[in-house]
Amino acid sequence: MPANPPTLAHHFENREQQHEAATLAMWVFLATEVLFFGTLFTGYAVYRQAHAAEFTVGSEHLMTGVGAANTAVLLTSSLTMALAVHAARSGRPRMLALCLGLTMILGSGFLGLKAWEWYTEYREGLVPGSGFHLEPGPTPANARQVELFFVFYFVMTGLHGLHMIVGLGVLLVLLVRSRRYATGYGTAVEVAGLYWHFVDIVWIFLFPLLYLVRH
Amino acid sequence: MSAERTAPPVAYWVVFAALLALTALTVAVAAAPLGRWHTPVALAIAAAKATLVVLFFMHALHSTRLTRIVIGASLLWLGIMLALTLADYLSRPWALMADAAR
């Protein structure tokens, strides 16, 4: 066992059991997160089917190119995260640090693009509230329902962004202590990876459902 | 158990390429005249991408049965919420919100 705090917690028989317990725990948490985001998706589904035309108008006001780019950025970050887990298991701390660093850069890039999107939408008067206004367009639309689309857009991408920020915090801790985690089972990195991939999956659904509404 | 058995790293790159291709596909398909099939197609592509991430990046393919039960349970409960909620709203013949235009 290394001289640092041992990697095996005292209440486990061996590291394999610890690894199984930790990954199961994260999966159970992710199950709650599926339902957490799931309620937002369900609400979105209800109002989208009720106001398809207005939601299409709202969707067309989004920056689809930026959304697609962000999708690619997050998918790449999942790749680097998977490689980080592999590095941890192979006992390669420098490779682990590199992959964690890349994942963090990509994650930060995603948030940067998102912030720029939000700012642009704010300037265009698309933030729900007293300042919301819509240029009259080719499709007649009830502005109230278009505003509802943007309520869903900001809340869902906002909650997703919050999860990204938490994920970045976790990755930072792993990065700073990466030497400790590049051992055998790589449990800590694996568990962080599960969370990160889940946040990616949420975006995989958010992108087409918010940005690509067409009829 | 299965902690040591995972796919070789090259699998990650293959899955990544597939994910990018599916993303390009979903963007391209959005421009096609699919009418009411837009949503099912978009959801199908997204589900395919999510499946790849879960199976390979999240190692579900090499995980314990208990883990897979948890994954199945989350999908089951999400499915119940979506199915029953939409069954309600989609079977209503009247408008959702009687809302005065602003």
mmCIF file of C-alpha atoms in Angstrom, chain A residues 50-58 132 134 139-150, chain B residues 97-102:
data_model
loop_
_atom_site.group_PDB
_atom_site.id
_atom_site.type_symbol
_atom_site.label_atom_id
_atom_site.label_comp_id
_atom_site.label_asym_id
_atom_site.label_seq_id
_atom_site.Cartn_x
_atom_site.Cartn_y
_atom_site.Cartn_z
ATOM 1 C CA ALA A 50 -49.296 21.756 -27.889
ATOM 2 C CA HIS A 51 -47.550 24.688 -29.537
ATOM 3 C CA ALA A 52 -45.525 23.153 -32.346
ATOM 4 C CA ALA A 53 -45.499 26.235 -34.580
ATOM 5 C CA GLU A 54 -44.341 28.617 -31.853
ATOM 6 C CA PHE A 55 -41.677 26.213 -30.619
ATOM 7 C CA THR A 56 -40.401 25.928 -34.189
ATOM 8 C CA VAL A 57 -40.139 29.725 -34.380
ATOM 9 C CA GLY A 58 -38.267 29.785 -31.099
ATOM 10 C CA PHE A 132 -38.763 39.687 -24.242
ATOM 11 C CA LEU A 134 -39.795 39.006 -31.073
ATOM 12 C CA THR A 139 -44.770 32.537 -39.433
ATOM 13 C CA PRO A 140 -47.549 34.075 -37.379
ATOM 14 C CA ALA A 141 -46.910 33.108 -33.798
ATOM 15 C CA ASN A 142 -48.254 33.761 -30.356
ATOM 16 C CA ALA A 143 -45.306 35.514 -28.718
ATOM 17 C CA ARG A 144 -46.296 34.150 -25.330
ATOM 18 C CA GLN A 145 -45.748 30.577 -26.480
ATOM 19 C CA VAL A 146 -42.444 31.449 -28.134
ATOM 20 C CA GLU A 147 -41.419 32.991 -24.835
ATOM 21 C CA LEU A 148 -42.375 29.678 -23.174
ATOM 22 C CA PHE A 149 -39.969 27.890 -25.520
ATOM 23 C CA PHE A 150 -37.223 30.172 -24.283
ATOM 24 C CA MET B 97 -53.857 26.720 -22.669
ATOM 25 C CA ALA B 98 -56.638 29.191 -23.287
ATOM 26 C CA ASP B 99 -54.243 32.075 -23.390
ATOM 27 C CA ALA B 100 -54.947 35.572 -24.558
ATOM 28 C CA ALA B 101 -52.354 36.748 -27.070
ATOM 29 C CA ARG B 102 -50.081 39.475 -25.700
#
